[in-house]
Short mmCIF file of C-alpha atoms and ligand atoms in Angstrom, two decimals:
data_model
loop_
_atom_site.label_atom_id
_atom_site.label_comp_id
_atom_site.label_asym_id
_atom_site.label_seq_id
_atom_site.Cartn_x
_atom_site.Cartn_y
_atom_site.Cartn_z
CA MET G 1 -42.82 -22.13 7.20
CA HIS G 2 -39.23 -22.86 8.15
CA PHE G 3 -40.01 -25.98 10.09
CA HIS G 4 -38.20 -29.11 8.86
CA PRO G 5 -40.62 -32.00 9.22
CA ASP G 6 -38.11 -34.82 8.77
CA ARG G 7 -35.57 -33.64 11.30
CA GLY G 8 -35.50 -34.75 14.89
CA PHE G 9 -37.68 -32.65 17.13
CA ALA G 10 -35.63 -32.50 20.29
CA HIS G 11 -32.23 -33.12 18.76
CA PRO G 12 -30.85 -30.44 16.45
CA VAL G 13 -28.97 -31.81 13.45
CA ALA G 14 -25.43 -30.66 12.70
CA SER G 15 -26.48 -27.88 10.31
CA GLU G 16 -28.59 -26.37 13.06
CA ILE G 17 -25.93 -26.36 15.72
CA THR G 18 -25.30 -22.69 16.30
CA PRO G 19 -21.74 -21.31 16.25
CA ARG G 20 -20.76 -20.33 19.77
CA ALA G 21 -20.45 -16.57 19.08
CA VAL G 22 -23.90 -16.32 17.52
CA TYR G 23 -25.32 -18.37 20.34
CA GLU G 24 -23.76 -16.16 23.02
CA GLU G 25 -25.05 -13.07 21.25
CA ARG G 26 -28.57 -14.45 21.24
CA ARG G 27 -28.28 -15.42 24.86
CA THR G 28 -27.27 -11.89 25.82
CA LEU G 29 -30.09 -10.41 23.77
CA LEU G 30 -32.64 -12.78 25.28
CA LYS G 31 -31.38 -11.96 28.75
CA ARG G 32 -31.64 -8.24 28.06
CA ILE G 33 -35.16 -8.66 26.73
CA ALA G 34 -36.10 -10.66 29.81
CA LEU G 35 -34.64 -7.98 32.08
CA GLY G 36 -36.04 -5.16 29.97
CA ALA G 37 -32.60 -3.56 30.19
CA ALA G 38 -31.14 -3.10 26.71
CA GLY G 39 -29.85 0.43 27.33
CA GLY G 40 -32.83 1.49 29.41
CA ALA G 41 -36.19 -0.24 29.29
CA LEU G 42 -36.82 -2.44 26.29
CA ALA G 43 -40.50 -2.93 26.83
CA GLY G 44 -43.66 -3.55 24.86
CA TRP G 45 -43.42 -3.50 21.10
CA ALA G 46 -39.65 -3.07 21.08
CA ALA G 47 -39.15 -6.18 23.20
CA ARG G 48 -41.51 -8.15 21.03
CA ASP G 49 -39.82 -7.08 17.82
CA ALA G 50 -36.46 -8.02 19.29
CA LEU G 51 -37.93 -11.35 20.31
CA ALA G 52 -39.04 -12.03 16.78
CA GLN G 53 -35.39 -11.94 15.67
CA ALA G 54 -33.81 -13.73 18.60
CA ARG G 55 -34.23 -17.32 19.56
CA PRO G 56 -32.37 -19.49 22.02
CA GLY G 57 -30.91 -21.74 19.33
CA ARG G 58 -31.45 -24.97 21.23
CA LEU G 59 -34.21 -26.66 19.22
CA ALA G 60 -35.57 -26.60 15.67
CA PRO G 61 -36.87 -23.16 14.64
CA LEU G 62 -40.63 -22.58 14.56
CA PRO G 63 -41.22 -18.91 13.83
CA GLY G 64 -44.62 -17.30 14.14
CA ALA G 65 -45.98 -14.12 12.58
CA ARG G 66 -47.05 -11.42 15.02
CA SER G 67 -50.64 -12.24 15.92
CA GLY G 68 -53.51 -9.96 14.99
CA VAL G 69 -55.90 -11.53 17.51
CA ALA G 70 -57.12 -9.00 20.11
CA GLY G 71 -55.32 -9.50 23.43
CA ALA G 72 -52.76 -11.91 21.95
CA LEU G 73 -49.76 -9.69 22.72
CA THR G 74 -49.42 -8.42 26.26
CA MET G 75 -47.24 -5.36 26.84
CA GLU G 76 -45.35 -7.16 29.60
CA LYS G 77 -41.78 -8.39 29.51
CA PRO G 78 -41.27 -12.02 28.54
CA THR G 79 -40.00 -14.33 31.30
CA ALA G 80 -36.43 -15.54 30.71
CA TYR G 81 -36.14 -18.67 28.54
CA ASP G 82 -34.29 -20.52 31.31
CA ASP G 83 -37.16 -19.93 33.73
CA VAL G 84 -39.82 -20.85 31.15
CA THR G 85 -38.03 -24.15 30.49
CA GLY G 86 -36.61 -24.84 33.96
CA TYR G 87 -39.54 -24.19 36.29
CA ASN G 88 -42.42 -26.40 35.19
CA ASN G 89 -45.46 -28.37 36.23
CA PHE G 90 -45.64 -31.64 34.30
CA TYR G 91 -46.49 -34.31 36.85
CA GLU G 92 -45.88 -37.11 34.35
CA PHE G 93 -42.20 -36.34 34.97
CA GLY G 94 -42.37 -35.70 38.72
CA THR G 95 -43.84 -33.10 41.05
CA ASP G 96 -40.80 -30.87 41.70
CA LYS G 97 -40.52 -27.78 39.52
CA SER G 98 -37.12 -28.96 38.29
CA ASP G 99 -38.25 -32.54 37.51
CA PRO G 100 -39.68 -31.93 34.02
CA ALA G 101 -36.47 -30.25 32.76
CA ARG G 102 -34.39 -33.09 34.25
CA HIS G 103 -36.51 -36.05 33.20
CA ALA G 104 -38.46 -35.11 30.07
CA GLY G 105 -35.57 -36.08 27.78
CA THR G 106 -37.15 -39.54 27.53
CA LEU G 107 -40.30 -38.16 25.87
CA LYS G 108 -40.35 -38.93 22.15
CA PRO G 109 -42.29 -36.09 20.49
CA ARG G 110 -42.03 -37.67 17.06
CA PRO G 111 -43.61 -39.54 15.38
CA TRP G 112 -46.82 -38.21 16.96
CA THR G 113 -50.51 -38.29 16.12
CA VAL G 114 -53.54 -36.54 17.56
CA ALA G 115 -56.88 -38.34 17.22
CA VAL G 116 -59.77 -35.89 16.79
CA GLU G 117 -63.03 -37.75 17.38
CA GLY G 118 -66.47 -37.87 18.98
CA ALA G 119 -69.35 -35.61 17.96
CA VAL G 120 -67.85 -34.35 14.69
CA ALA G 121 -68.76 -34.90 11.04
CA LYS G 122 -65.12 -35.38 10.05
CA PRO G 123 -63.18 -37.32 12.68
CA LYS G 124 -59.54 -37.79 11.79
CA VAL G 125 -56.23 -38.96 13.16
CA TYR G 126 -53.88 -36.07 12.40
CA ASP G 127 -50.19 -36.65 11.97
CA LEU G 128 -48.09 -33.96 13.63
CA ASP G 129 -46.76 -32.82 10.23
CA GLU G 130 -50.31 -32.23 9.05
CA LEU G 131 -51.15 -30.25 12.17
CA LEU G 132 -48.04 -28.10 11.72
CA LYS G 133 -49.24 -27.13 8.24
CA LEU G 134 -52.93 -26.74 9.07
CA ALA G 135 -52.85 -22.95 9.65
CA PRO G 136 -50.21 -20.18 9.73
CA MET G 137 -48.14 -20.09 12.91
CA GLU G 138 -48.54 -16.99 15.08
CA GLU G 139 -46.51 -15.68 17.98
CA ARG G 140 -48.63 -14.91 21.03
CA LEU G 141 -47.20 -13.30 24.13
CA TYR G 142 -49.48 -14.53 26.93
CA ARG G 143 -49.48 -14.34 30.70
CA LEU G 144 -49.61 -17.80 32.28
CA ARG G 145 -51.03 -17.85 35.83
CA CYS G 146 -50.57 -21.06 37.80
CA VAL G 147 -53.22 -21.86 40.42
CA GLU G 148 -50.32 -22.11 42.91
CA GLY G 149 -49.80 -18.32 42.83
CA TRP G 150 -46.98 -17.69 40.36
CA SER G 151 -47.01 -16.41 36.81
CA MET G 152 -44.86 -16.03 33.71
CA VAL G 153 -45.08 -14.22 30.36
CA ILE G 154 -44.34 -16.60 27.49
CA PRO G 155 -44.00 -16.07 23.72
CA TRP G 156 -45.90 -19.11 22.45
CA VAL G 157 -46.11 -20.20 18.82
CA GLY G 158 -49.24 -21.83 17.45
CA TYR G 159 -52.65 -21.07 15.98
CA SER G 160 -56.18 -20.77 17.34
CA LEU G 161 -57.68 -24.15 18.21
CA ALA G 162 -60.77 -22.90 16.32
CA GLU G 163 -58.84 -23.52 13.07
CA LEU G 164 -58.81 -27.24 13.81
CA ILE G 165 -62.34 -27.33 15.25
CA ARG G 166 -63.83 -25.79 12.11
CA ARG G 167 -62.22 -28.41 9.90
CA VAL G 168 -63.69 -31.38 11.81
CA GLU G 169 -67.23 -29.89 11.83
CA PRO G 170 -68.69 -30.44 15.33
CA THR G 171 -72.26 -31.78 15.37
CA GLY G 172 -75.12 -30.46 17.51
CA ASN G 173 -74.14 -32.93 20.25
CA ALA G 174 -70.72 -31.37 20.71
CA LYS G 175 -71.07 -29.25 23.85
CA TYR G 176 -67.60 -29.75 25.32
CA VAL G 177 -64.10 -30.55 24.14
CA GLU G 178 -61.96 -33.04 26.04
CA PHE G 179 -58.17 -33.08 25.80
CA VAL G 180 -56.40 -36.34 26.59
CA THR G 181 -52.65 -36.22 27.05
CA LEU G 182 -49.98 -38.91 26.77
CA ALA G 183 -49.63 -41.34 29.70
CA ASP G 184 -46.81 -43.73 28.83
CA LYS G 185 -44.81 -45.28 31.68
CA THR G 186 -41.92 -46.07 29.37
CA GLN G 187 -41.42 -42.38 28.50
CA MET G 188 -42.81 -40.71 31.62
CA PRO G 189 -41.48 -41.86 34.99
CA GLY G 190 -44.11 -39.90 36.95
CA VAL G 191 -46.94 -41.98 35.49
CA ARG G 192 -45.86 -44.82 37.82
CA SER G 193 -46.91 -42.67 40.79
CA SER G 194 -50.56 -42.29 41.75
CA VAL G 195 -50.43 -38.52 42.33
CA LEU G 196 -53.13 -38.16 39.62
CA ASP G 197 -55.46 -40.61 37.89
CA TRP G 198 -53.73 -40.86 34.48
CA PRO G 199 -54.08 -39.86 31.73
CA TYR G 200 -54.13 -36.12 32.47
CA VAL G 201 -57.48 -35.05 31.02
CA GLU G 202 -58.67 -31.48 30.61
CA GLY G 203 -61.72 -29.88 29.03
CA LEU G 204 -63.39 -26.72 27.80
CA ARG G 205 -66.92 -25.77 26.82
CA LEU G 206 -67.17 -25.67 23.01
CA ASP G 207 -67.55 -21.88 22.92
CA GLU G 208 -64.46 -21.49 25.12
CA ALA G 209 -62.51 -23.82 22.85
CA MET G 210 -63.64 -21.79 19.81
CA HIS G 211 -62.44 -18.49 21.32
CA PRO G 212 -59.56 -17.14 19.19
CA LEU G 213 -57.31 -16.75 22.26
CA ALA G 214 -57.40 -20.54 22.92
CA LEU G 215 -54.11 -21.54 21.35
CA LEU G 216 -53.10 -24.91 19.94
CA THR G 217 -49.43 -24.55 20.73
CA PHE G 218 -46.38 -26.07 19.05
CA GLY G 219 -43.54 -23.80 20.12
CA LEU G 220 -42.15 -21.06 22.32
CA TYR G 221 -39.42 -18.46 21.87
CA GLY G 222 -39.44 -19.13 18.11
CA GLU G 223 -38.59 -22.83 18.42
CA VAL G 224 -40.48 -26.10 18.77
CA LEU G 225 -41.70 -26.83 22.31
CA PRO G 226 -39.11 -28.20 24.70
CA ASN G 227 -40.32 -31.58 26.03
CA GLN G 228 -40.84 -30.17 29.53
CA ASN G 229 -43.28 -27.57 28.15
CA GLY G 230 -45.50 -30.18 26.52
CA ALA G 231 -43.93 -31.20 23.21
CA PRO G 232 -44.95 -31.62 20.52
CA VAL G 233 -48.40 -30.04 20.95
CA ARG G 234 -50.33 -28.62 23.91
CA MET G 235 -53.10 -26.20 24.71
CA VAL G 236 -52.64 -22.70 26.13
CA VAL G 237 -55.81 -21.11 27.51
CA PRO G 238 -54.49 -17.83 28.88
CA TRP G 239 -57.55 -16.69 30.89
CA LYS G 240 -57.64 -19.90 32.95
CA TYR G 241 -55.29 -21.29 35.58
CA GLY G 242 -52.33 -23.07 34.00
CA PHE G 243 -53.54 -26.58 34.73
CA LYS G 244 -56.37 -26.17 32.18
CA SER G 245 -53.66 -26.13 29.46
CA GLY G 246 -52.87 -29.82 28.93
CA LYS G 247 -49.44 -30.78 27.61
CA SER G 248 -48.44 -33.43 25.06
CA ILE G 249 -51.97 -33.97 23.69
CA VAL G 250 -52.81 -37.26 21.94
CA LYS G 251 -56.59 -37.02 21.65
CA ILE G 252 -59.22 -34.30 21.28
CA ARG G 253 -62.79 -35.53 21.83
CA PHE G 254 -66.03 -33.64 21.24
CA VAL G 255 -68.59 -34.71 23.82
CA GLU G 256 -72.04 -33.89 25.12
CA LYS G 257 -71.30 -33.92 28.87
CA GLU G 258 -68.80 -31.93 30.90
CA PRO G 259 -65.58 -33.99 30.89
CA ARG G 260 -64.29 -35.31 34.23
CA THR G 261 -60.88 -33.75 34.32
CA ALA G 262 -57.88 -35.18 36.19
CA TRP G 263 -57.94 -32.27 38.67
CA VAL G 264 -61.69 -32.43 39.28
CA LYS G 265 -61.26 -36.15 40.03
CA ALA G 266 -58.35 -35.42 42.38
CA ALA G 267 -59.94 -32.53 44.35
CA ALA G 268 -63.22 -31.17 42.95
CA GLN G 269 -63.66 -28.67 45.79
CA GLU G 270 -60.27 -27.08 44.98
CA TYR G 271 -60.08 -27.27 41.18
CA GLY G 272 -63.32 -26.61 39.36
CA PHE G 273 -64.08 -27.36 35.73
CA TYR G 274 -64.04 -23.67 34.77
CA SER G 275 -61.01 -22.50 36.75
CA ASN G 276 -61.01 -19.04 35.22
CA VAL G 277 -58.37 -16.87 36.85
CA ASN G 278 -60.31 -14.90 39.45
CA PRO G 279 -58.70 -12.81 42.22
CA ASN G 280 -62.06 -12.70 44.06
CA VAL G 281 -62.43 -16.46 44.47
CA ASP G 282 -59.83 -17.90 46.82
CA HIS G 283 -58.50 -21.41 46.62
CA PRO G 284 -59.74 -23.20 49.79
CA ARG G 285 -56.17 -23.17 51.11
CA TRP G 286 -54.82 -19.81 49.89
CA SER G 287 -55.74 -16.41 48.46
CA GLN G 288 -55.73 -15.88 44.70
CA ALA G 289 -55.58 -12.06 44.97
CA THR G 290 -51.88 -11.71 44.11
CA GLU G 291 -49.17 -13.56 42.25
CA ARG G 292 -45.39 -13.87 42.16
CA ARG G 293 -43.91 -13.22 38.71
CA ILE G 294 -41.14 -15.76 38.13
CA GLY G 295 -37.85 -13.91 37.72
CA GLU G 296 -38.97 -11.07 39.99
CA ASP G 297 -38.51 -12.90 43.26
CA GLY G 298 -36.09 -10.66 45.16
CA LEU G 299 -36.51 -10.37 48.91
CA PHE G 300 -38.35 -7.04 48.74
CA GLN G 301 -40.13 -7.68 45.46
CA LYS G 302 -43.80 -6.81 45.68
CA LYS G 303 -46.30 -9.37 44.47
CA ARG G 304 -48.46 -8.40 41.52
CA PRO G 305 -52.23 -8.13 41.78
CA THR G 306 -53.93 -10.98 39.93
CA LEU G 307 -56.27 -9.72 37.22
CA MET G 308 -59.79 -10.93 36.48
CA PHE G 309 -59.59 -13.58 33.74
CA ASN G 310 -55.80 -13.09 33.99
CA GLY G 311 -56.19 -9.73 32.23
CA TYR G 312 -58.23 -11.07 29.31
CA GLU G 313 -61.64 -9.94 30.61
CA ALA G 314 -62.34 -7.62 27.66
CA GLN G 315 -61.89 -10.55 25.29
CA VAL G 316 -63.52 -13.45 27.19
CA GLY G 317 -65.86 -11.93 29.81
CA GLN G 318 -68.85 -12.32 27.51
CA LEU G 319 -68.47 -16.13 27.53
CA TYR G 320 -69.56 -16.10 31.17
CA ALA G 321 -72.33 -13.48 31.10
CA GLY G 322 -74.97 -14.33 33.71
CA MET G 323 -72.91 -17.10 35.32
CA ASP G 324 -72.18 -17.15 39.04
CA LEU G 325 -68.40 -17.36 38.98
CA LYS G 326 -68.23 -18.30 42.67
CA LYS G 327 -70.40 -21.34 42.01
CA HIS G 328 -68.76 -22.17 38.69
CA TYR G 329 -65.19 -21.76 39.97
N1 MTE K 401 -50.11 -33.28 30.87
C1 MTE K 401 -49.94 -32.28 31.76
N2 MTE K 401 -50.25 -31.02 31.39
C2 MTE K 401 -50.06 -30.01 32.27
C3 MTE K 401 -49.60 -30.25 33.59
C4 MTE K 401 -49.30 -31.60 33.95
O1 MTE K 401 -48.88 -31.91 35.08
N3 MTE K 401 -49.47 -32.58 33.00
N4 MTE K 401 -49.45 -29.19 34.48
C5 MTE K 401 -50.26 -27.98 34.21
C6 MTE K 401 -49.93 -26.84 35.06
S1 MTE K 401 -50.38 -26.96 36.70
C7 MTE K 401 -49.36 -25.70 34.58
S2 MTE K 401 -49.16 -24.32 35.55
C8 MTE K 401 -48.88 -25.62 33.17
C9 MTE K 401 -47.41 -25.22 33.15
O2 MTE K 401 -46.93 -25.06 31.85
P1 MTE K 401 -45.40 -24.67 31.60
O3 MTE K 401 -44.57 -25.64 32.43
O4 MTE K 401 -45.15 -24.81 30.15
O5 MTE K 401 -45.22 -23.27 32.09
O6 MTE K 401 -49.01 -26.87 32.48
C10 MTE K 401 -50.22 -27.57 32.74
N5 MTE K 401 -50.34 -28.72 31.87
MO1 MO K 402 -50.34 -24.84 37.55
#
């Protein structure tokens, strides 16, 4: 792995500062990939192969091998890096989409530990460096569908959460996994507001957490995560609405009862524990049938139909066999 554990996470050192010409070249390439317009349509495999060679050159490199997990590489065009890192939900830094990019510079993603505890035979406080070396990094091109009605396509870098879960050996009492994220007023100005009951807590059923598509994520676009995207480590659960994917995780707990998540506490009738992407179950205040792809928002741009399980039904549908998805929204 080409990651340099003793270098600053958010601040590139001199040897990593990219010469202007190389940087501009990468920028152009990334833009072309995002537009799918490198002399015609650069789509699918071609775009992904180009992606593997190009990176924005802003943060430390974190390359990932092309994933072999079924469904891990959509054929859709990646959303532009500037949109992925400039249009965010991270309420710990404010509620406007531009707040995280403007304010997350105060987050210190290193040193960092993640405590893995609860109903496991081998609880352990993992240092970030250990987590980075735990399993080979993969690149996964996933759709991300926010419950608000917009979506992006993002080349994440990480490995299946199952890799970590197996190592800590859950006991028979482990039915759910709870993710607790950082809530530090000194680093996160939004934590002073009462918009949510901090810390931001999320959860999955154990079998959902074990699904190979559930990604423990350390990077995007071939580099470590920008702070506004949840540095240094977050979840990405591509078949669920974006809020199920907690950012800047500090604790992973294995528990017997369904965790009370921050969004269930805030508005249980609007944000259920499952929150699988489902075009047939409307949010109480809006339809979930269609979505706006960020970067495609021209005046006459048609919205895209939202897909069952965000397009990952073939892979994850079986997890919910026999469940009433209107009741378990
Ligand atoms: N800790 C934390 N994690 C969070 C959020 C948040 O406010 N705080 N917002 C969620 C929501 S609503 C979405 S859509 C995704 C957005 O991830 P992105 O900004 O990397 O695209 O992060 C999720 N994870
Ligand atoms: Mo979201």
